[in-house]
């Protein structure tokens, strides 16, 4: 046992693990080792029970019925808004917009804010480590408005080059879009500093928090970000529900993105008056069940606390780097100063896809590919990486199993 393993509280992780029924299964006779948490996390029993309870006891449409079930569904749906507000410390629950996920949140900002505010000559500044969902919507809106997209480069470790950022930002920069934690590298960006610099130049800031919210406390008031986006499914919650936080004054000024039911106050054929925040941005019947499920996920995380989660995941990451470093040809992609629980790597002589396929025969689930961050792959000169990403229920034994799986893959591939 080395120094890092001693730090890992195996008893507590084993207790948390029991909360996730899916983990207790075998794949081809091998215990499941689920290390694809950056793609999506597994769900604790309390979230699954909430979804089941919703459909078996509450199901009704919201905001439009005087009957009891509709009122109950509305109360729980709006209750989630308050849970999310508290979770990210937003000032007001009207600043919490429910969307499908991070992707939809960013598209909402690009279309509602971008389409009405951007003009030729304006600039949007993003970073080289963005997920495609924080690149493509901006390219699309730049094409429509004549604004242009600028990119802050990263160094060989996967750290953002802050000096380059300071050089690229100027009075034409209207918005800075930056990932809080990179899904391809694990880099934790100094978002507070990035926000302060942007504001000093009069630019807004959108933070892509998809990979951050499950691993560290996020306080949007303290950060002073203008927009913050995340997905429920990476936060132990259901798929199909995500959040866009936006400062009230900005959201008030923004036109709606989609039109339809619930987002209106009054409609005639001549004109429509839009609803108040946050409903102005929630056209149509929303994803009621999964929104309510998100409350259970948040309560679950709050019950454990980020101190415990972060300590466990940091120890696991350190243990994984140390353990896997003894695998011949192993190279970490992304060695930033501050990293969250994402470990991207390559093994010389083996294509990541072969690695993923053979590991699957051992019951080990990792992600291989470009992780929807092709510019990151280009920056590091690799077509793809293998990625193990950790959650609160992962254990040191699973890291050992991953190492054994990598050794077996090398044997099979004759490397
Ligand atoms: N931003 C980041 C940083 C992400 O990691 C992802 C998804 C998204 C945005 C989009 O989130 P969605 O919920 O709207 O799809 N990342 C990954 C991943 O790393 N593997 O699968 C999905």
Short mmCIF file of C-alpha atoms and ligand atoms in Angstrom, two decimals:
data_model
loop_
_atom_site.label_atom_id
_atom_site.label_comp_id
_atom_site.label_asym_id
_atom_site.label_seq_id
_atom_site.Cartn_x
_atom_site.Cartn_y
_atom_site.Cartn_z
CA UNK A 1 0.00 0.00 0.00
CA UNK A 2 1.49 3.35 -0.96
CA UNK A 3 0.96 6.78 0.58
CA UNK A 4 -1.91 7.77 -1.70
CA UNK A 5 -3.93 4.55 -1.22
CA UNK A 6 -3.76 5.07 2.53
CA UNK A 7 -5.53 8.39 2.07
CA UNK A 8 -8.43 6.79 0.21
CA UNK A 9 -11.31 6.15 2.56
CA UNK A 10 -12.40 2.80 1.11
CA UNK A 11 -15.06 2.22 3.75
CA UNK A 12 -16.90 5.45 2.98
CA UNK A 13 -16.65 4.97 -0.79
CA UNK A 14 -18.04 1.44 -0.37
CA UNK A 15 -20.97 2.89 1.58
CA UNK A 16 -21.68 5.51 -1.12
CA UNK A 17 -21.35 2.82 -3.78
CA UNK A 18 -24.28 0.91 -2.29
CA UNK A 19 -26.51 3.88 -3.12
CA UNK A 20 -26.07 3.15 -6.85
CA UNK A 21 -27.92 -0.04 -7.80
CA UNK A 22 -26.52 -0.19 -11.35
CA UNK A 23 -22.97 -0.67 -10.08
CA UNK A 24 -23.81 -4.04 -8.56
CA UNK A 25 -23.66 -6.06 -11.78
CA UNK A 26 -21.30 -8.04 -13.93
CA UNK A 27 -20.47 -7.57 -17.60
CA UNK A 28 -19.56 -10.88 -19.23
CA UNK A 29 -18.99 -12.35 -15.79
CA UNK A 30 -16.70 -9.49 -14.65
CA UNK A 31 -17.62 -6.94 -11.99
CA UNK A 32 -18.59 -3.68 -13.68
CA UNK A 33 -15.93 -0.99 -13.30
CA UNK A 34 -17.60 2.21 -14.42
CA UNK A 35 -15.04 4.90 -15.24
CA UNK A 36 -16.99 6.96 -17.78
CA UNK A 37 -18.42 9.49 -15.36
CA UNK A 38 -17.48 12.53 -17.44
CA UNK A 39 -19.88 11.21 -20.12
CA UNK A 40 -22.61 10.60 -17.58
CA UNK A 41 -22.76 9.61 -13.92
CA UNK A 42 -24.82 6.77 -12.51
CA UNK A 43 -27.93 7.56 -10.49
CA UNK A 44 -28.45 6.92 -6.78
CA UNK A 45 -31.55 4.99 -5.70
CA UNK A 46 -33.12 8.19 -4.32
CA UNK A 47 -33.17 9.74 -7.82
CA UNK A 48 -34.62 6.58 -9.37
CA UNK A 49 -37.27 6.45 -6.63
CA UNK A 50 -38.20 10.10 -7.23
CA UNK A 51 -38.74 9.42 -10.94
CA UNK A 52 -40.83 6.36 -10.16
CA UNK A 53 -42.84 8.24 -7.50
CA UNK A 54 -43.47 11.10 -9.90
CA UNK A 55 -44.96 8.83 -12.56
CA UNK A 56 -46.85 6.58 -10.15
CA UNK A 57 -48.26 9.33 -7.88
CA UNK A 58 -47.99 12.83 -9.33
CA UNK A 59 -47.80 12.96 -13.13
CA UNK A 60 -49.68 16.01 -14.49
CA UNK A 61 -48.85 19.03 -16.61
CA UNK A 62 -47.65 22.10 -14.74
CA UNK A 63 -48.66 25.78 -14.49
CA UNK A 64 -52.04 25.18 -16.10
CA UNK A 65 -54.29 23.03 -13.98
CA UNK A 66 -56.36 23.86 -10.92
CA UNK A 67 -56.53 20.18 -10.05
CA UNK A 68 -54.51 18.70 -7.24
CA UNK A 69 -52.04 16.68 -9.29
CA UNK A 70 -51.16 19.66 -11.49
CA UNK A 71 -50.57 21.77 -8.40
CA UNK A 72 -48.38 19.10 -6.84
CA UNK A 73 -46.36 18.71 -10.04
CA UNK A 74 -45.99 22.50 -10.29
CA UNK A 75 -44.88 22.79 -6.66
CA UNK A 76 -42.23 20.12 -7.06
CA UNK A 77 -41.03 21.49 -10.41
CA UNK A 78 -40.71 25.00 -9.00
CA UNK A 79 -39.20 23.53 -5.83
CA UNK A 80 -36.34 22.21 -7.94
CA UNK A 81 -35.67 25.73 -9.16
CA UNK A 82 -35.14 26.76 -5.56
CA UNK A 83 -32.88 23.72 -4.91
CA UNK A 84 -30.75 24.67 -7.91
CA UNK A 85 -30.65 28.31 -6.82
CA UNK A 86 -29.35 27.27 -3.42
CA UNK A 87 -26.94 24.71 -4.93
CA UNK A 88 -25.14 27.32 -7.05
CA UNK A 89 -25.94 30.25 -4.75
CA UNK A 90 -27.82 32.31 -7.33
CA UNK A 91 -29.47 35.44 -5.97
CA UNK A 92 -32.94 34.68 -7.28
CA UNK A 93 -34.71 31.55 -8.54
CA UNK A 94 -35.93 33.52 -11.59
CA UNK A 95 -32.33 33.37 -12.77
CA UNK A 96 -32.55 29.58 -13.11
CA UNK A 97 -33.75 28.44 -16.54
CA UNK A 98 -34.44 24.76 -17.11
CA UNK A 99 -33.11 23.40 -20.39
CA UNK A 100 -32.20 19.96 -21.76
CA UNK A 101 -28.55 20.23 -20.81
CA UNK A 102 -25.38 22.25 -21.17
CA UNK A 103 -25.61 22.13 -24.96
CA UNK A 104 -29.08 23.64 -25.00
CA UNK A 105 -28.10 26.24 -22.39
CA UNK A 106 -25.24 27.52 -24.54
CA UNK A 107 -27.39 27.46 -27.68
CA UNK A 108 -29.99 29.50 -25.80
CA UNK A 109 -27.45 32.20 -24.94
CA UNK A 110 -25.95 32.19 -28.45
CA UNK A 111 -29.39 32.54 -30.04
CA UNK A 112 -31.27 34.76 -27.59
CA UNK A 113 -28.43 37.03 -26.49
CA UNK A 114 -26.07 36.59 -29.46
CA UNK A 115 -28.61 37.02 -32.24
CA UNK A 116 -29.96 40.25 -30.74
CA UNK A 117 -26.68 41.78 -29.51
CA UNK A 118 -23.91 40.80 -31.92
CA UNK A 119 -22.98 42.73 -35.01
CA UNK A 120 -20.19 42.79 -37.52
CA UNK A 121 -16.88 43.65 -35.85
CA UNK A 122 -17.83 42.15 -32.49
CA UNK A 123 -15.78 39.29 -31.10
CA UNK A 124 -16.55 36.17 -29.09
CA UNK A 125 -13.57 34.79 -27.21
CA UNK A 126 -13.41 31.09 -26.32
CA UNK A 127 -10.55 28.75 -25.41
CA UNK A 128 -8.74 25.97 -27.22
CA UNK A 129 -10.01 23.43 -24.67
CA UNK A 130 -13.75 23.96 -25.21
CA UNK A 131 -16.18 21.12 -25.79
CA UNK A 132 -17.83 21.36 -29.24
CA UNK A 133 -20.97 22.63 -27.52
CA UNK A 134 -19.12 25.82 -26.58
CA UNK A 135 -17.62 26.22 -30.06
CA UNK A 136 -20.23 25.35 -32.67
CA UNK A 137 -23.13 27.53 -31.39
CA UNK A 138 -20.77 30.52 -31.46
CA UNK A 139 -19.56 29.69 -34.96
CA UNK A 140 -23.18 29.48 -36.09
CA UNK A 141 -24.17 32.79 -34.52
CA UNK A 142 -21.00 34.50 -35.80
CA UNK A 143 -21.90 33.38 -39.30
CA UNK A 144 -25.35 34.94 -38.93
CA UNK A 145 -24.30 38.20 -37.32
CA UNK A 146 -20.88 38.92 -38.83
CA UNK A 147 -19.15 38.70 -35.44
CA UNK A 148 -15.91 36.73 -35.27
CA UNK A 149 -14.64 33.95 -33.04
CA UNK A 150 -11.24 34.21 -31.34
CA UNK A 151 -9.50 31.43 -29.44
CA UNK A 152 -7.21 31.59 -26.39
CA UNK A 153 -4.47 28.94 -26.76
CA UNK A 154 -3.36 26.43 -24.12
CA UNK A 155 0.14 25.22 -23.24
CA UNK A 156 1.61 21.70 -23.41
CA UNK A 157 0.19 20.85 -19.99
CA UNK A 158 -3.31 21.90 -20.91
CA UNK A 159 -3.22 25.12 -18.90
CA UNK A 160 -4.83 28.20 -20.39
CA UNK A 161 -2.30 30.84 -21.45
CA UNK A 162 -3.58 33.73 -19.38
CA UNK A 163 -1.11 36.18 -20.91
CA UNK A 164 -2.46 35.30 -24.36
CA UNK A 165 -5.97 35.79 -23.01
CA UNK A 166 -5.02 39.26 -21.82
CA UNK A 167 -3.62 40.03 -25.28
CA UNK A 168 -6.69 38.74 -27.15
CA UNK A 169 -9.37 40.44 -25.08
CA UNK A 170 -10.19 43.99 -26.16
CA UNK A 171 -13.07 46.45 -26.46
CA UNK A 172 -14.56 44.41 -29.35
CA UNK A 173 -14.91 41.32 -27.15
CA UNK A 174 -18.58 40.93 -26.26
CA UNK A 175 -18.52 37.57 -24.51
CA UNK A 176 -15.91 35.16 -23.15
CA UNK A 177 -16.98 31.51 -23.18
CA UNK A 178 -14.86 29.23 -21.03
CA UNK A 179 -15.08 25.73 -19.69
CA UNK A 180 -14.81 25.47 -15.89
CA UNK A 181 -13.31 21.95 -16.02
CA UNK A 182 -12.14 20.46 -19.32
CA UNK A 183 -13.73 17.12 -20.15
CA UNK A 184 -10.77 16.12 -22.33
CA UNK A 185 -7.89 17.24 -20.08
CA UNK A 186 -9.28 17.65 -16.58
CA UNK A 187 -7.88 21.20 -16.38
CA UNK A 188 -9.64 23.36 -13.78
CA UNK A 189 -9.61 26.87 -15.20
CA UNK A 190 -9.07 29.95 -12.99
CA UNK A 191 -12.56 31.15 -13.85
CA UNK A 192 -12.72 33.92 -11.26
CA UNK A 193 -9.62 35.58 -12.66
CA UNK A 194 -10.91 35.06 -16.22
CA UNK A 195 -14.22 36.69 -15.28
CA UNK A 196 -12.56 39.67 -13.58
CA UNK A 197 -10.41 40.33 -16.66
CA UNK A 198 -13.41 40.03 -18.99
CA UNK A 199 -15.50 42.42 -16.90
CA UNK A 200 -12.68 44.94 -16.84
CA UNK A 201 -13.03 45.00 -20.64
CA UNK A 202 -16.82 45.20 -20.58
CA UNK A 203 -17.31 41.62 -21.85
CA UNK A 204 -19.81 39.11 -20.50
CA UNK A 205 -18.72 35.64 -19.40
CA UNK A 206 -20.40 32.30 -19.95
CA UNK A 207 -19.01 29.39 -17.95
CA UNK A 208 -19.54 25.84 -19.19
CA UNK A 209 -19.84 24.04 -15.88
CA UNK A 210 -20.77 20.59 -17.26
CA UNK A 211 -17.74 18.91 -15.68
CA UNK A 212 -17.49 21.09 -12.59
CA UNK A 213 -20.77 20.93 -10.70
CA UNK A 214 -20.43 17.30 -9.55
CA UNK A 215 -16.91 17.81 -8.23
CA UNK A 216 -16.67 21.19 -6.51
CA UNK A 217 -18.92 23.82 -4.97
CA UNK A 218 -19.99 26.49 -7.44
CA UNK A 219 -21.05 29.92 -6.24
CA UNK A 220 -22.25 32.03 -9.15
CA UNK A 221 -22.51 35.17 -6.99
CA UNK A 222 -18.94 34.86 -5.82
CA UNK A 223 -17.73 34.09 -9.35
CA UNK A 224 -19.82 36.98 -10.69
CA UNK A 225 -20.26 35.09 -13.99
CA UNK A 226 -23.01 36.31 -16.31
CA UNK A 227 -24.09 32.83 -17.45
CA UNK A 228 -23.36 29.38 -16.03
CA UNK A 229 -24.47 26.18 -17.81
CA UNK A 230 -24.60 22.58 -16.61
CA UNK A 231 -26.30 19.22 -17.18
CA UNK A 232 -28.20 17.20 -14.57
CA UNK A 233 -27.00 13.85 -15.87
CA UNK A 234 -23.36 14.55 -15.00
CA UNK A 235 -24.48 15.44 -11.50
CA UNK A 236 -26.03 12.05 -10.55
CA UNK A 237 -29.35 13.34 -11.88
CA UNK A 238 -31.51 12.33 -14.85
CA UNK A 239 -30.73 12.92 -18.52
CA UNK A 240 -32.70 15.56 -20.41
CA UNK A 241 -32.55 18.23 -17.73
CA UNK A 242 -29.98 20.97 -17.42
CA UNK A 243 -29.66 24.49 -16.15
CA UNK A 244 -28.81 27.88 -17.52
CA UNK A 245 -28.08 30.43 -14.82
CA UNK A 246 -28.14 34.01 -16.08
CA UNK A 247 -28.00 37.34 -14.28
CA UNK A 248 -31.52 38.68 -13.99
CA UNK A 249 -30.86 42.01 -15.72
CA UNK A 250 -29.38 40.23 -18.73
CA UNK A 251 -32.15 37.66 -18.98
CA UNK A 252 -34.75 40.41 -18.72
CA UNK A 253 -33.22 42.18 -21.70
CA UNK A 254 -32.84 39.05 -23.82
CA UNK A 255 -35.65 38.12 -26.21
CA UNK A 256 -37.05 34.60 -25.88
CA UNK A 257 -35.47 31.90 -27.98
CA UNK A 258 -38.37 29.51 -28.58
CA UNK A 259 -42.03 30.47 -28.76
CA UNK A 260 -45.03 28.48 -27.60
CA UNK A 261 -47.08 27.68 -24.53
CA UNK A 262 -46.03 28.76 -21.02
CA UNK A 263 -43.64 31.47 -22.25
CA UNK A 264 -46.47 33.95 -22.94
CA UNK A 265 -48.71 36.21 -20.89
CA UNK A 266 -51.07 37.22 -23.68
CA UNK A 267 -51.38 36.26 -27.35
CA UNK A 268 -53.36 37.83 -30.18
CA UNK A 269 -52.68 37.47 -33.90
CA UNK A 270 -51.18 40.95 -33.84
CA UNK A 271 -48.76 40.56 -31.00
CA UNK A 272 -47.65 38.53 -28.00
CA UNK A 273 -46.67 39.62 -24.53
CA UNK A 274 -44.03 37.37 -23.06
CA UNK A 275 -44.13 35.78 -19.64
CA UNK A 276 -41.91 36.83 -16.73
CA UNK A 277 -38.59 35.21 -15.98
CA UNK A 278 -37.78 32.37 -15.91
CA UNK A 279 -40.76 31.05 -17.87
CA UNK A 280 -40.06 33.39 -20.81
CA UNK A 281 -37.33 30.89 -21.73
CA UNK A 282 -39.28 27.69 -21.06
CA UNK A 283 -41.65 27.25 -24.00
CA UNK A 284 -43.85 24.16 -24.07
CA UNK A 285 -44.32 21.34 -21.58
CA UNK A 286 -40.95 20.95 -19.89
CA UNK A 287 -39.22 17.81 -18.70
CA UNK A 288 -41.13 17.73 -15.43
CA UNK A 289 -40.13 14.30 -14.15
CA UNK A 290 -36.41 14.74 -14.69
CA UNK A 291 -36.45 18.25 -13.27
CA UNK A 292 -37.95 16.89 -10.07
CA UNK A 293 -35.40 14.06 -10.15
CA UNK A 294 -32.66 16.69 -10.18
CA UNK A 295 -33.74 17.86 -6.73
CA UNK A 296 -33.03 14.40 -5.35
CA UNK A 297 -29.60 14.38 -6.98
CA UNK A 298 -28.76 17.76 -5.47
CA UNK A 299 -29.99 16.68 -2.05
CA UNK A 300 -27.91 13.51 -2.36
CA UNK A 301 -24.74 15.48 -3.11
CA UNK A 302 -25.47 18.03 -0.39
CA UNK A 303 -25.95 15.14 2.04
CA UNK A 304 -22.40 13.96 1.37
CA UNK A 305 -20.80 17.37 0.93
CA UNK A 306 -18.15 18.56 -1.49
CA UNK A 307 -15.32 18.37 1.05
CA UNK A 308 -15.70 14.60 1.20
CA UNK A 309 -16.37 14.18 -2.53
CA UNK A 310 -13.43 16.32 -3.60
CA UNK A 311 -10.99 14.72 -1.16
CA UNK A 312 -11.97 11.24 -2.34
CA UNK A 313 -11.79 12.07 -6.05
CA UNK A 314 -8.49 13.97 -5.72
CA UNK A 315 -6.97 10.97 -3.92
CA UNK A 316 -8.30 8.59 -6.57
CA UNK A 317 -6.87 10.73 -9.38
CA UNK A 318 -3.47 10.90 -7.70
CA UNK A 319 -3.55 7.15 -7.10
CA UNK A 320 -4.55 6.45 -10.71
CA UNK A 321 -1.74 8.62 -12.12
CA UNK A 322 0.78 6.94 -9.85
CA UNK A 323 -0.48 3.42 -10.50
CA UNK A 324 -0.89 3.67 -14.26
CA UNK A 325 2.45 5.43 -14.71
CA UNK A 326 4.13 2.04 -14.32
CA UNK A 327 2.32 0.73 -17.44
CA UNK A 328 4.87 0.76 -20.30
CA UNK A 329 4.12 3.48 -22.88
CA UNK A 330 1.50 5.20 -20.66
CA UNK A 331 1.32 8.97 -21.17
CA UNK A 332 -1.11 11.39 -19.56
CA UNK A 333 -2.66 13.99 -21.88
CA UNK A 334 -3.39 16.97 -19.66
CA UNK A 335 -1.06 17.69 -16.78
CA UNK A 336 -2.43 21.05 -15.73
CA UNK A 337 -1.54 22.58 -12.37
CA UNK A 338 -5.07 22.07 -11.15
CA UNK A 339 -7.01 19.05 -12.34
CA UNK A 340 -10.35 17.49 -11.54
CA UNK A 341 -11.11 13.79 -11.77
CA UNK A 342 -10.51 13.27 -15.49
CA UNK A 343 -7.56 11.18 -16.64
CA UNK A 344 -6.96 11.26 -20.40
CA UNK A 345 -4.13 9.07 -21.61
CA UNK A 346 -2.57 7.25 -24.52
CA UNK A 347 -0.55 4.04 -24.57
CA UNK A 348 2.16 3.92 -27.17
CA UNK A 349 1.42 1.45 -29.93
CA UNK A 350 -2.26 0.92 -29.08
CA UNK A 351 -5.14 2.85 -30.59
CA UNK A 352 -7.48 4.12 -27.85
CA UNK A 353 -10.44 2.42 -29.56
CA UNK A 354 -8.75 -0.99 -29.32
CA UNK A 355 -7.99 -0.21 -25.69
CA UNK A 356 -11.62 0.63 -24.94
CA UNK A 357 -12.91 -2.47 -26.71
CA UNK A 358 -10.59 -4.88 -24.93
CA UNK A 359 -11.15 -3.21 -21.54
CA UNK A 360 -14.88 -3.69 -22.09
CA UNK A 361 -14.33 -7.47 -22.20
CA UNK A 362 -12.92 -7.05 -18.67
CA UNK A 363 -16.05 -5.20 -17.51
CA UNK A 364 -14.24 -1.84 -17.54
CA UNK A 365 -16.11 1.13 -19.05
CA UNK A 366 -13.91 4.02 -20.18
CA UNK A 367 -14.44 6.54 -22.96
CA UNK A 368 -12.22 6.64 -26.01
CA UNK A 369 -12.25 9.12 -28.87
CA UNK A 370 -11.96 12.87 -29.26
CA UNK A 371 -14.43 13.57 -26.42
CA UNK A 372 -16.18 16.22 -28.54
CA UNK A 373 -13.05 18.33 -28.17
CA UNK A 374 -11.33 17.84 -31.53
CA UNK A 375 -9.25 21.03 -31.22
CA UNK A 376 -7.73 19.60 -28.02
CA UNK A 377 -6.74 16.42 -29.89
CA UNK A 378 -5.19 18.55 -32.65
CA UNK A 379 -3.30 20.60 -30.06
CA UNK A 380 -1.76 17.45 -28.57
CA UNK A 381 -1.20 15.76 -31.95
CA UNK A 382 -3.27 12.67 -31.14
CA UNK A 383 -6.35 11.40 -32.98
CA UNK A 384 -8.00 10.30 -29.76
CA UNK A 385 -7.32 9.49 -26.12
CA UNK A 386 -8.55 6.95 -23.62
CA UNK A 387 -10.25 8.61 -20.66
CA UNK A 388 -10.95 7.32 -17.19
CA UNK A 389 -13.12 9.72 -15.24
CA UNK A 390 -13.92 9.27 -11.59
CA UNK A 391 -16.98 9.79 -9.43
CA UNK A 392 -17.59 9.56 -5.71
CA UNK A 393 -18.36 5.80 -5.89
CA UNK A 394 -15.10 4.74 -7.56
CA UNK A 395 -12.47 2.89 -5.56
CA UNK A 396 -8.72 2.25 -5.53
CA UNK A 397 -9.45 -1.40 -6.38
CA UNK A 398 -11.10 -0.24 -9.60
CA UNK A 399 -7.93 1.66 -10.50
CA UNK A 400 -5.98 -1.57 -9.90
CA UNK A 401 -8.43 -3.43 -12.16
CA UNK A 402 -7.92 -0.77 -14.84
CA UNK A 403 -4.17 -1.26 -14.63
CA UNK A 404 -4.57 -5.03 -14.94
CA UNK A 405 -6.88 -4.44 -17.93
CA UNK A 406 -4.29 -2.22 -19.60
CA UNK A 407 -1.58 -4.86 -19.09
CA UNK A 408 -3.88 -7.50 -20.56
CA UNK A 409 -4.64 -5.27 -23.57
CA UNK A 410 -0.93 -4.92 -24.25
CA UNK A 411 -0.55 -8.67 -24.11
CA UNK A 412 -3.49 -9.23 -26.48
CA UNK A 413 -2.18 -6.58 -28.89
CA UNK A 414 1.35 -7.94 -28.68
CA UNK A 415 2.77 -4.58 -27.59
N1 LIG B 1 -19.42 20.86 -21.95
C1 LIG B 1 -18.56 19.96 -21.45
C2 LIG B 1 -17.32 20.44 -20.78
C3 LIG B 1 -18.88 18.60 -21.52
O1 LIG B 1 -18.03 17.73 -20.99
C4 LIG B 1 -20.06 18.20 -22.14
C5 LIG B 1 -20.40 16.75 -22.34
C6 LIG B 1 -20.93 19.18 -22.63
C7 LIG B 1 -20.58 20.50 -22.52
C8 LIG B 1 -22.25 18.85 -23.23
O2 LIG B 1 -23.10 18.36 -22.27
P1 LIG B 1 -24.56 17.80 -22.66
O3 LIG B 1 -25.07 17.22 -21.40
O4 LIG B 1 -25.33 18.92 -23.19
O5 LIG B 1 -24.28 16.75 -23.72
N2 LIG B 1 -19.28 15.90 -22.31
C9 LIG B 1 -19.28 14.59 -22.63
C10 LIG B 1 -18.13 13.82 -22.49
O6 LIG B 1 -17.05 14.22 -22.08
N3 LIG B 1 -18.41 12.56 -22.88
O7 LIG B 1 -19.71 12.51 -23.25
C11 LIG B 1 -20.25 13.77 -23.10
#
